[in-house]
Amino acid sequence: QNNLSKDDFLKKLSEEQISLEDYKKLLKVTIISAKIIEKEVNSKVFVTDEDIANYYNKNKNTFLQSTEKMQIKAIFLKLGNNPSLTEVTDLKIRSLKIRSEIKNSESFDKMAALYSDEPLKSRNGMLGEFGKGELIPAFEKGILALKEGEISDPVWTKEGVYILCLSKEMNESFTPIEKIKDSIYSILLQHKKKEKFNEWMKKLWGNSTIKIKQL
């Protein structure tokens, strides 16, 4: 199996200080042991579809492909540097008016195209996809109370005002069990073989008798 010539093989045994006869005896014992283990242990081990399903469900986080995320759109109304009280008041009125129109069935995308400032205007209001804890606290507070398709009250930051829209909720996704069924089968098979082997060895030791003779 290792593509050795007879001379190379004998030389290798010599280097290991093993005679050919001893090697044959060792090989015979190894083969017999393997056959016994196959008969008494491995042939009695089975992995069912239920075993695979239980392992998958108990270890589901191991097979996580993507975490839960929220796709968020926003209308951004920029606040100038050192704004006056009048500018702040005007911005507040504008933001409330825009929110009111959206609440009254006006399209969010249309209002974003009409009123949003850059950089969101050229991105059709798309703020991005975020997991929980990835948003700044002001946004997090405003968005977590929303259901898909709903909009927030105006959220104020030092840059300006945002009207947030929870455009889409994306649940966690996992590798389908069908794609990893063979891998799980191999894991469970090896685990069960080990358990069965240990039980078998324990039984052998329990049935064995050791006699100590006094010399």
Coordinates of N, CA, C and O in Angstrom, one line a residue, residues 31-204:
I31 N -5.1 -6.9 12.6 CA -6.2 -7.2 11.7 C -7.3 -8.0 12.5 O -8.5 -7.7 12.3
I32 N -6.9 -8.9 13.3 CA -7.9 -9.6 14.2 C -8.6 -8.7 15.1 O -9.8 -8.7 15.2
S33 N -7.9 -7.8 15.7 CA -8.5 -6.8 16.6 C -9.5 -5.9 15.9 O -10.6 -5.6 16.3
A34 N -9.1 -5.5 14.7 CA -10.0 -4.6 13.9 C -11.2 -5.4 13.5 O -12.3 -4.8 13.5
K35 N -11.1 -6.7 13.1 CA -12.3 -7.4 12.8 C -13.2 -7.7 14.0 O -14.4 -7.6 13.8
I36 N -12.6 -7.9 15.1 CA -13.4 -8.1 16.3 C -14.2 -6.8 16.7 O -15.4 -6.8 17.0
I37 N -13.5 -5.7 16.6 CA -14.1 -4.4 16.9 C -15.2 -4.1 15.9 O -16.3 -3.6 16.3
E38 N -15.0 -4.4 14.7 CA -16.0 -4.2 13.6 C -17.2 -5.0 13.9 O -18.4 -4.5 13.8
K39 N -17.0 -6.3 14.4 CA -18.2 -7.1 14.7 C -18.9 -6.8 16.0 O -20.1 -6.7 16.0
E40 N -18.1 -6.5 17.0 CA -18.7 -6.3 18.3 C -19.1 -4.9 18.6 O -19.9 -4.6 19.5
V41 N -18.5 -3.9 17.9 CA -18.8 -2.5 18.2 C -19.4 -1.8 17.0 O -20.5 -1.4 17.0
N42 N -18.6 -1.6 15.9 CA -19.0 -0.8 14.8 C -20.3 -1.3 14.1 O -21.1 -0.5 13.7
S43 N -20.5 -2.6 14.0 CA -21.7 -3.1 13.3 C -22.9 -2.9 14.1 O -24.0 -3.0 13.6
K44 N -22.8 -2.5 15.4 CA -23.9 -2.3 16.3 C -24.3 -0.8 16.5 O -25.1 -0.5 17.3
V45 N -23.6 0.0 15.7 CA -23.7 1.5 15.9 C -24.6 2.0 14.7 O -24.3 1.7 13.5
F46 N -25.6 2.7 15.0 CA -26.5 3.3 13.9 C -26.8 4.8 14.2 O -26.9 5.2 15.4
V47 N -26.8 5.5 13.2 CA -27.2 7.0 13.3 C -28.4 7.2 12.5 O -28.5 6.9 11.3
T48 N -29.5 7.6 13.1 CA -30.8 7.8 12.5 C -31.0 9.3 12.0 O -30.2 10.2 12.5
D49 N -32.0 9.5 11.2 CA -32.3 10.8 10.8 C -32.7 11.7 12.0 O -32.5 12.9 12.0
E50 N -33.4 11.0 12.9 CA -33.8 11.7 14.2 C -32.6 12.2 14.9 O -32.6 13.3 15.5
D51 N -31.5 11.3 15.0 CA -30.3 11.7 15.7 C -29.7 13.0 15.0 O -29.2 13.9 15.7
I52 N -29.7 13.0 13.7 CA -29.1 14.1 13.0 C -29.9 15.3 13.2 O -29.3 16.4 13.4
A53 N -31.2 15.2 13.2 CA -32.1 16.4 13.4 C -31.9 17.0 14.8 O -31.8 18.2 15.0
N54 N -31.8 16.1 15.8 CA -31.6 16.5 17.2 C -30.3 17.2 17.3 O -30.2 18.3 18.0
Y55 N -29.2 16.7 16.7 CA -27.9 17.3 16.8 C -27.9 18.7 16.2 O -27.4 19.7 16.7
Y56 N -28.6 18.8 15.0 CA -28.7 20.0 14.3 C -29.4 21.1 15.1 O -28.9 22.3 15.2
N57 N -30.5 20.7 15.7 CA -31.3 21.7 16.5 C -30.6 22.1 17.8 O -30.6 23.3 18.2
K58 N -29.8 21.2 18.4 CA -29.1 21.5 19.6 C -27.9 22.4 19.4 O -27.4 23.1 20.3
N59 N -27.3 22.3 18.2 CA -26.1 23.0 17.9 C -26.3 24.0 16.7 O -25.4 24.3 15.9
K60 N -27.5 24.5 16.6 CA -27.9 25.3 15.5 C -27.0 26.6 15.3 O -26.8 27.0 14.2
N61 N -26.6 27.2 16.4 CA -25.8 28.4 16.3 C -24.5 28.1 15.6 O -23.8 29.0 15.0
T62 N -24.0 26.8 15.6 CA -22.8 26.4 14.9 C -23.0 26.6 13.4 O -22.0 26.8 12.7
F63 N -24.2 26.5 12.9 CA -24.4 26.5 11.5 C -25.0 27.9 11.1 O -25.7 28.0 10.0
L64 N -24.8 28.9 11.9 CA -25.3 30.3 11.6 C -24.6 30.8 10.3 O -23.4 30.9 10.3
Q65 N -25.4 31.3 9.4 CA -24.9 31.9 8.2 C -24.9 33.4 8.3 O -23.9 34.1 7.9
S66 N -26.0 34.0 8.7 CA -26.1 35.4 8.9 C -27.0 35.7 10.1 O -27.9 35.0 10.3
T67 N -26.6 36.8 10.8 CA -27.4 37.2 12.0 C -28.6 38.0 11.6 O -28.8 38.4 10.4
E68 N -29.5 38.2 12.6 CA -30.7 39.0 12.3 C -30.3 40.4 12.0 O -29.5 41.0 12.7
K69 N -30.9 41.0 10.9 CA -30.5 42.3 10.5 C -31.8 43.1 10.2 O -32.8 42.5 9.9
M70 N -31.6 44.4 10.2 CA -32.7 45.3 9.8 C -32.2 46.2 8.6 O -31.1 46.8 8.7
Q71 N -33.0 46.3 7.6 CA -32.7 47.2 6.5 C -33.4 48.5 6.7 O -34.6 48.5 6.9
I72 N -32.6 49.5 6.8 CA -33.1 50.8 7.2 C -33.0 51.9 6.1 O -31.9 52.0 5.6
K73 N -34.0 52.6 5.9 CA -34.0 53.8 5.0 C -34.2 55.0 5.9 O -34.7 54.9 7.0
A74 N -33.8 56.2 5.4 CA -33.9 57.4 6.2 C -34.0 58.6 5.3 O -33.5 58.6 4.2
I75 N -34.8 59.6 5.8 CA -34.8 60.9 5.2 C -33.9 61.8 6.1 O -34.2 61.9 7.3
F76 N -32.9 62.4 5.5 CA -32.0 63.2 6.3 C -32.2 64.7 5.9 O -32.1 65.1 4.8
L77 N -32.4 65.5 7.0 CA -32.6 66.9 6.8 C -31.4 67.6 7.5 O -31.3 67.5 8.7
K78 N -30.5 68.1 6.7 CA -29.2 68.6 7.3 C -29.4 69.9 8.1 O -30.1 70.8 7.7
L79 N -28.7 70.0 9.2 CA -28.6 71.2 10.0 C -27.4 71.9 9.8 O -26.3 71.3 9.8
G80 N -27.4 73.2 9.5 CA -26.3 74.0 9.2 C -25.4 74.2 10.5 O -25.8 73.9 11.6
N81 N -24.2 74.7 10.2 CA -23.3 75.0 11.3 C -23.8 76.2 12.1 O -24.3 77.2 11.6
N82 N -23.7 76.1 13.4 CA -24.2 77.2 14.3 C -25.6 77.7 13.9 O -25.8 78.9 13.7
P83 N -26.6 76.8 13.9 CA -27.9 77.2 13.4 C -28.6 78.1 14.4 O -28.4 78.0 15.6
S84 N -29.4 79.0 13.9 CA -30.2 79.9 14.8 C -31.4 79.1 15.3 O -31.8 78.1 14.8
L85 N -32.1 79.7 16.2 CA -33.3 79.2 16.8 C -34.4 79.0 15.7 O -35.1 78.1 15.6
T86 N -34.4 80.0 14.8 CA -35.3 80.0 13.7 C -35.1 78.8 12.8 O -36.0 78.1 12.3
E87 N -33.8 78.6 12.4 CA -33.4 77.4 11.6 C -33.8 76.1 12.2 O -34.4 75.2 11.5
V88 N -33.6 76.0 13.5 CA -33.9 74.8 14.2 C -35.4 74.6 14.2 O -35.9 73.4 13.9
T89 N -36.2 75.6 14.4 CA -37.6 75.6 14.4 C -38.2 75.2 13.1 O -39.1 74.3 12.9
D90 N -37.6 75.8 12.0 CA -38.0 75.5 10.7 C -37.8 74.0 10.3 O -38.6 73.4 9.7
L91 N -36.6 73.5 10.7 CA -36.3 72.1 10.5 C -37.2 71.2 11.2 O -37.6 70.1 10.7
K92 N -37.6 71.5 12.4 CA -38.5 70.7 13.2 C -39.9 70.7 12.5 O -40.5 69.6 12.4
I93 N -40.3 71.8 12.0 CA -41.6 71.9 11.3 C -41.6 71.0 10.1 O -42.5 70.3 9.7
R94 N -40.5 71.2 9.3 CA -40.3 70.4 8.0 C -40.4 68.9 8.3 O -41.0 68.1 7.6
S95 N -39.6 68.5 9.3 CA -39.5 67.1 9.6 C -40.9 66.5 10.0 O -41.3 65.4 9.6
L96 N -41.6 67.3 10.8 CA -42.9 66.8 11.3 C -43.9 66.8 10.1 O -44.8 65.9 10.0
K97 N -43.8 67.7 9.2 CA -44.7 67.7 8.0 C -44.4 66.6 7.1 O -45.3 65.9 6.6
I98 N -43.1 66.3 6.9 CA -42.8 65.1 6.0 C -43.3 63.8 6.7 O -43.9 63.0 6.0
R99 N -43.1 63.7 8.0 CA -43.5 62.5 8.7 C -45.1 62.4 8.6 O -45.6 61.3 8.3
S100 N -45.8 63.5 8.7 CA -47.2 63.5 8.6 C -47.7 63.0 7.3 O -48.6 62.2 7.1
E101 N -47.0 63.5 6.2 CA -47.4 63.1 4.9 C -47.2 61.6 4.6 O -48.0 60.9 3.9
I102 N -46.1 61.1 5.1 CA -45.8 59.7 5.0 C -46.9 58.8 5.8 O -47.4 57.8 5.3
K103 N -47.2 59.3 6.9 CA -48.3 58.7 7.7 C -49.6 58.7 7.0 O -50.4 57.8 7.2
N104 N -49.8 59.7 6.2 CA -51.1 59.8 5.5 C -51.0 59.2 4.1 O -51.6 59.6 3.1
S105 N -50.1 58.1 4.0 CA -50.0 57.2 2.9 C -49.2 57.7 1.7 O -49.2 57.2 0.6
E106 N -48.4 58.8 2.0 CA -47.5 59.2 0.9 C -46.3 58.3 0.9 O -45.9 57.7 2.0
S107 N -45.7 58.0 -0.2 CA -44.6 57.1 -0.4 C -43.4 57.6 0.3 O -42.9 58.7 0.1
F108 N -42.7 56.7 1.1 CA -41.5 57.1 1.8 C -40.4 57.4 0.8 O -39.7 58.4 0.9
D109 N -40.3 56.5 -0.2 CA -39.3 56.7 -1.3 C -39.4 58.0 -2.0 O -38.5 58.7 -2.3
K110 N -40.7 58.3 -2.3 CA -41.0 59.6 -3.0 C -40.6 60.8 -2.1 O -39.9 61.7 -2.6
M111 N -40.9 60.7 -0.9 CA -40.6 61.9 0.0 C -39.1 62.0 0.2 O -38.5 63.1 0.4
A112 N -38.4 60.8 0.3 CA -36.9 60.8 0.4 C -36.3 61.5 -0.8 O -35.3 62.3 -0.7
A113 N -36.8 61.1 -2.0 CA -36.3 61.7 -3.3 C -36.5 63.2 -3.3 O -35.7 64.0 -3.8
L114 N -37.7 63.7 -2.7 CA -38.0 65.1 -2.8 C -37.2 65.9 -1.7 O -36.8 67.0 -2.0
Y115 N -37.1 65.4 -0.5 CA -36.7 66.2 0.6 C -35.4 65.9 1.2 O -34.8 66.7 2.0
S116 N -34.9 64.6 1.1 CA -33.7 64.2 1.8 C -32.5 64.9 1.3 O -32.3 65.2 0.1
D117 N -31.6 65.3 2.2 CA -30.3 65.9 1.8 C -29.3 64.7 1.6 O -29.5 63.6 2.0
E118 N -28.2 65.1 1.0 CA -27.1 64.2 0.8 C -26.4 63.8 2.2 O -26.5 64.7 3.1
P119 N -25.9 62.6 2.3 CA -25.6 61.7 1.3 C -26.7 60.7 1.0 O -26.6 59.8 0.1
L120 N -27.8 60.8 1.7 CA -28.9 59.8 1.5 C -29.7 60.0 0.3 O -30.3 59.0 -0.3
K121 N -29.8 61.2 -0.2 CA -30.6 61.5 -1.4 C -30.2 60.7 -2.6 O -31.1 60.1 -3.3
S122 N -28.9 60.7 -2.9 CA -28.4 59.9 -4.1 C -28.4 58.4 -3.9 O -28.2 57.7 -4.8
R123 N -28.7 58.0 -2.6 CA -28.8 56.6 -2.3 C -30.2 56.1 -2.1 O -30.5 55.0 -1.6
N124 N -31.1 56.9 -2.6 CA -32.6 56.6 -2.5 C -33.0 56.4 -1.1 O -33.9 55.6 -0.8
G125 N -32.3 57.1 -0.2 CA -32.7 57.0 1.2 C -32.2 55.8 2.0 O -32.4 55.6 3.1
M126 N -31.3 54.9 1.3 CA -30.9 53.7 1.9 C -29.8 54.0 2.9 O -28.7 54.4 2.5
L127 N -30.0 53.7 4.2 CA -29.0 53.9 5.2 C -28.1 52.7 5.3 O -26.9 52.8 5.6
G128 N -28.7 51.5 5.2 CA -27.9 50.3 5.2 C -28.6 49.2 6.0 O -29.8 49.3 6.4
E129 N -27.9 48.1 6.2 CA -28.4 46.9 6.9 C -27.6 46.8 8.2 O -26.3 46.9 8.2
F130 N -28.3 46.6 9.3 CA -27.6 46.7 10.7 C -28.2 45.6 11.5 O -29.4 45.2 11.5
G131 N -27.3 45.0 12.4 CA -27.8 44.1 13.4 C -28.0 44.9 14.7 O -27.7 46.1 14.8
K132 N -28.7 44.3 15.7 CA -29.0 45.0 16.9 C -27.6 45.3 17.6 O -26.7 44.6 17.7
G133 N -27.6 46.6 18.1 CA -26.4 47.1 18.7 C -25.4 47.7 17.8 O -24.4 48.3 18.3
E134 N -25.7 47.7 16.5 CA -24.7 48.3 15.6 C -25.0 49.8 15.3 O -24.2 50.5 14.7
L135 N -26.2 50.2 15.6 CA -26.7 51.6 15.4 C -26.3 52.5 16.5 O -26.0 52.0 17.6
I136 N -26.2 53.8 16.3 CA -25.9 54.7 17.4 C -27.2 54.7 18.3 O -28.3 54.4 17.8
P137 N -27.0 55.0 19.6 CA -28.1 54.8 20.5 C -29.4 55.5 20.1 O -30.5 55.0 20.3
A138 N -29.3 56.7 19.5 CA -30.5 57.5 19.1 C -31.2 56.8 18.0 O -32.5 56.7 18.1
F139 N -30.5 56.2 17.1 CA -31.2 55.4 16.0 C -31.8 54.1 16.5 O -32.9 53.7 16.2
E140 N -31.0 53.5 17.4 CA -31.4 52.2 18.0 C -32.7 52.3 18.7 O -33.6 51.5 18.5
K141 N -32.8 53.4 19.5 CA -34.0 53.6 20.3 C -35.2 53.9 19.3 O -36.3 53.4 19.6
G142 N -34.9 54.6 18.2 CA -36.0 55.0 17.3 C -36.5 53.8 16.5 O -37.7 53.8 16.1
I143 N -35.6 52.9 16.2 CA -35.9 51.8 15.2 C -36.5 50.6 15.8 O -37.3 49.9 15.2
L144 N -36.0 50.3 17.1 CA -36.4 49.0 17.7 C -37.9 48.9 18.0 O -38.5 47.8 18.1
A145 N -38.5 50.0 18.1 CA -40.0 50.1 18.5 C -40.8 49.9 17.2 O -42.1 49.8 17.3
L146 N -40.2 49.9 16.0 CA -41.0 49.9 14.8 C -41.2 48.4 14.3 O -40.4 47.5 14.5
K147 N -42.3 48.3 13.5 CA -42.6 47.1 12.8 C -42.1 47.4 11.3 O -42.0 48.5 10.9
E148 N -42.0 46.3 10.5 CA -41.6 46.5 9.2 C -42.5 47.4 8.4 O -43.7 47.2 8.5
G149 N -41.9 48.4 7.7 CA -42.7 49.4 7.0 C -43.1 50.6 7.7 O -43.5 51.6 7.1
E150 N -42.9 50.6 9.1 CA -43.2 51.8 9.9 C -42.1 52.8 9.9 O -40.9 52.5 9.6
I151 N -42.4 54.1 10.3 CA -41.4 55.1 10.3 C -41.3 55.7 11.8 O -42.3 55.6 12.5
S152 N -40.2 56.2 12.1 CA -40.0 56.8 13.4 C -40.4 58.2 13.5 O -40.6 58.9 12.5
D153 N -40.4 58.7 14.7 CA -40.5 60.1 15.0 C -39.2 60.7 14.5 O -38.2 60.0 14.4
P154 N -39.1 62.0 14.2 CA -37.8 62.7 13.9 C -36.8 62.4 14.9 O -37.0 62.6 16.1
V155 N -35.6 62.0 14.5 CA -34.5 61.7 15.4 C -33.4 62.8 15.2 O -32.9 62.9 14.1
W156 N -33.1 63.5 16.3 CA -32.2 64.6 16.1 C -30.8 64.2 16.5 O -30.5 63.4 17.5
T157 N -29.8 64.6 15.6 CA -28.4 64.4 15.9 C -27.7 65.8 15.7 O -28.4 66.7 15.2
K158 N -26.4 65.8 15.9 CA -25.8 67.1 15.7 C -25.7 67.5 14.2 O -25.5 68.7 13.9
E159 N -25.8 66.5 13.3 CA -25.7 66.8 11.9 C -27.1 67.3 11.3 O -27.1 67.9 10.3
G160 N -28.1 66.8 12.0 CA -29.5 67.2 11.5 C -30.5 66.2 12.0 O -30.4 65.6 13.0
V161 N -31.6 66.1 11.2 CA -32.8 65.3 11.6 C -32.9 64.1 10.7 O -32.8 64.2 9.4
Y162 N -33.2 62.9 11.2 CA -33.5 61.7 10.5 C -34.9 61.2 10.7 O -35.3 61.2 11.9
I163 N -35.6 60.8 9.7 CA -36.8 60.1 9.8 C -36.5 58.7 9.3 O -36.2 58.5 8.1
L164 N -36.5 57.7 10.2 CA -36.1 56.4 9.9 C -37.3 55.5 9.5 O -38.4 55.7 10.0
C165 N -37.0 54.6 8.6 CA -38.0 53.7 8.1 C -37.4 52.2 8.2 O -36.3 52.0 7.7
L166 N -38.1 51.4 8.9 CA -37.7 50.0 9.0 C -38.2 49.3 7.7 O -39.3 48.8 7.6
S167 N -37.3 49.3 6.7 CA -37.7 48.9 5.4 C -37.9 47.4 5.3 O -38.9 46.9 4.7
K168 N -37.1 46.6 6.0 CA -37.2 45.2 5.9 C -36.5 44.6 7.1 O -35.4 45.0 7.5
E169 N -37.1 43.5 7.7 CA -36.5 42.8 8.7 C -36.0 41.4 8.2 O -36.7 40.7 7.5
M170 N -34.8 41.1 8.5 CA -34.2 39.9 8.0 C -33.8 39.0 9.1 O -33.0 39.4 10.0
N171 N -34.4 37.8 9.2 CA -34.2 36.9 10.3 C -32.8 36.2 10.2 O -32.2 36.3 9.1
E172 N -32.4 35.6 11.2 CA -31.2 34.8 11.2 C -31.3 33.7 10.1 O -32.4 33.2 9.9
S173 N -30.3 33.4 9.4 CA -30.3 32.3 8.5 C -29.2 31.3 8.8 O -28.1 31.6 9.3
F174 N -29.6 30.0 8.6 CA -28.7 28.9 9.0 C -28.5 28.0 7.7 O -29.3 27.9 6.8
T175 N -27.3 27.3 7.7 CA -27.0 26.4 6.7 C -28.1 25.3 6.7 O -28.3 24.7 7.8
P176 N -28.8 25.0 5.6 CA -29.8 24.0 5.6 C -29.2 22.6 6.0 O -28.1 22.3 5.7
I177 N -30.0 21.9 6.8 CA -29.6 20.6 7.3 C -29.2 19.6 6.2 O -28.3 18.8 6.3
E178 N -29.9 19.8 5.0 CA -29.6 18.9 3.9 C -28.1 19.0 3.4 O -27.5 18.1 2.9
K179 N -27.6 20.2 3.6 CA -26.2 20.5 3.1 C -25.1 19.9 4.0 O -24.0 19.7 3.6
I180 N -25.5 19.8 5.3 CA -24.5 19.3 6.3 C -24.9 18.0 6.9 O -24.2 17.6 7.9
K181 N -25.8 17.3 6.3 CA -26.3 16.0 6.9 C -25.2 15.0 6.9 O -25.0 14.3 8.0
D182 N -24.4 14.9 5.9 CA -23.3 13.9 5.9 C -22.2 14.2 6.9 O -21.7 13.3 7.6
S183 N -21.9 15.5 7.1 CA -20.9 15.9 8.1 C -21.4 15.6 9.5 O -20.7 15.0 10.4
I184 N -22.7 15.9 9.8 CA -23.3 15.5 11.1 C -23.3 14.0 11.3 O -23.0 13.5 12.4
Y185 N -23.6 13.3 10.3 CA -23.6 11.8 10.3 C -22.3 11.3 10.8 O -22.1 10.5 11.6
S186 N -21.2 11.8 10.2 CA -19.8 11.4 10.5 C -19.5 11.7 11.9 O -18.9 10.9 12.6
I187 N -19.9 12.9 12.4 CA -19.6 13.3 13.8 C -20.3 12.4 14.8 O -19.7 11.9 15.7
L188 N -21.6 12.1 14.5 CA -22.3 11.3 15.4 C -21.9 9.8 15.4 O -21.8 9.1 16.4
L189 N -21.5 9.4 14.2 CA -21.0 8.0 14.0 C -19.8 7.8 14.8 O -19.6 6.8 15.6
Q190 N -18.8 8.7 14.7 CA -17.6 8.5 15.5 C -17.8 8.6 17.0 O -17.2 7.9 17.8
H191 N -18.7 9.5 17.4 CA -19.1 9.6 18.8 C -19.7 8.4 19.3 O -19.3 7.9 20.4
K192 N -20.6 7.8 18.6 CA -21.3 6.6 19.0 C -20.4 5.4 19.0 O -20.5 4.5 19.9
K193 N -19.5 5.3 18.1 CA -18.5 4.2 18.0 C -17.6 4.3 19.3 O -17.3 3.3 19.9
K194 N -17.2 5.5 19.6 CA -16.3 5.7 20.8 C -17.1 5.2 22.1 O -16.5 4.5 22.9
E195 N -18.4 5.7 22.2 CA -19.1 5.3 23.4 C -19.3 3.8 23.4 O -19.2 3.1 24.5
K196 N -19.7 3.2 22.3 CA -19.9 1.7 22.2 C -18.6 1.0 22.5 O -18.6 -0.1 23.2
F197 N -17.5 1.5 22.0 CA -16.2 0.8 22.3 C -15.9 0.8 23.8 O -15.5 -0.2 24.4
N198 N -16.1 2.0 24.4 CA -15.8 2.1 25.9 C -16.7 1.2 26.7 O -16.3 0.6 27.6
E199 N -18.0 1.1 26.3 CA -18.9 0.1 26.9 C -18.5 -1.3 26.8 O -18.5 -2.1 27.7
W200 N -18.0 -1.6 25.6 CA -17.6 -3.0 25.3 C -16.3 -3.3 26.1 O -16.2 -4.4 26.7
M201 N -15.4 -2.4 26.1 CA -14.1 -2.6 26.9 C -14.5 -2.8 28.4 O -13.9 -3.6 29.1
K202 N -15.4 -1.9 28.9 CA -15.8 -2.0 30.3 C -16.4 -3.4 30.6 O -16.1 -4.0 31.7
K203 N -17.2 -3.9 29.7 CA -17.8 -5.2 29.8 C -16.7 -6.3 29.8 O -16.8 -7.2 30.6
L204 N -15.8 -6.2 28.9 CA -14.7 -7.2 28.9 C -13.9 -7.2 30.2 O -13.6 -8.3 30.7

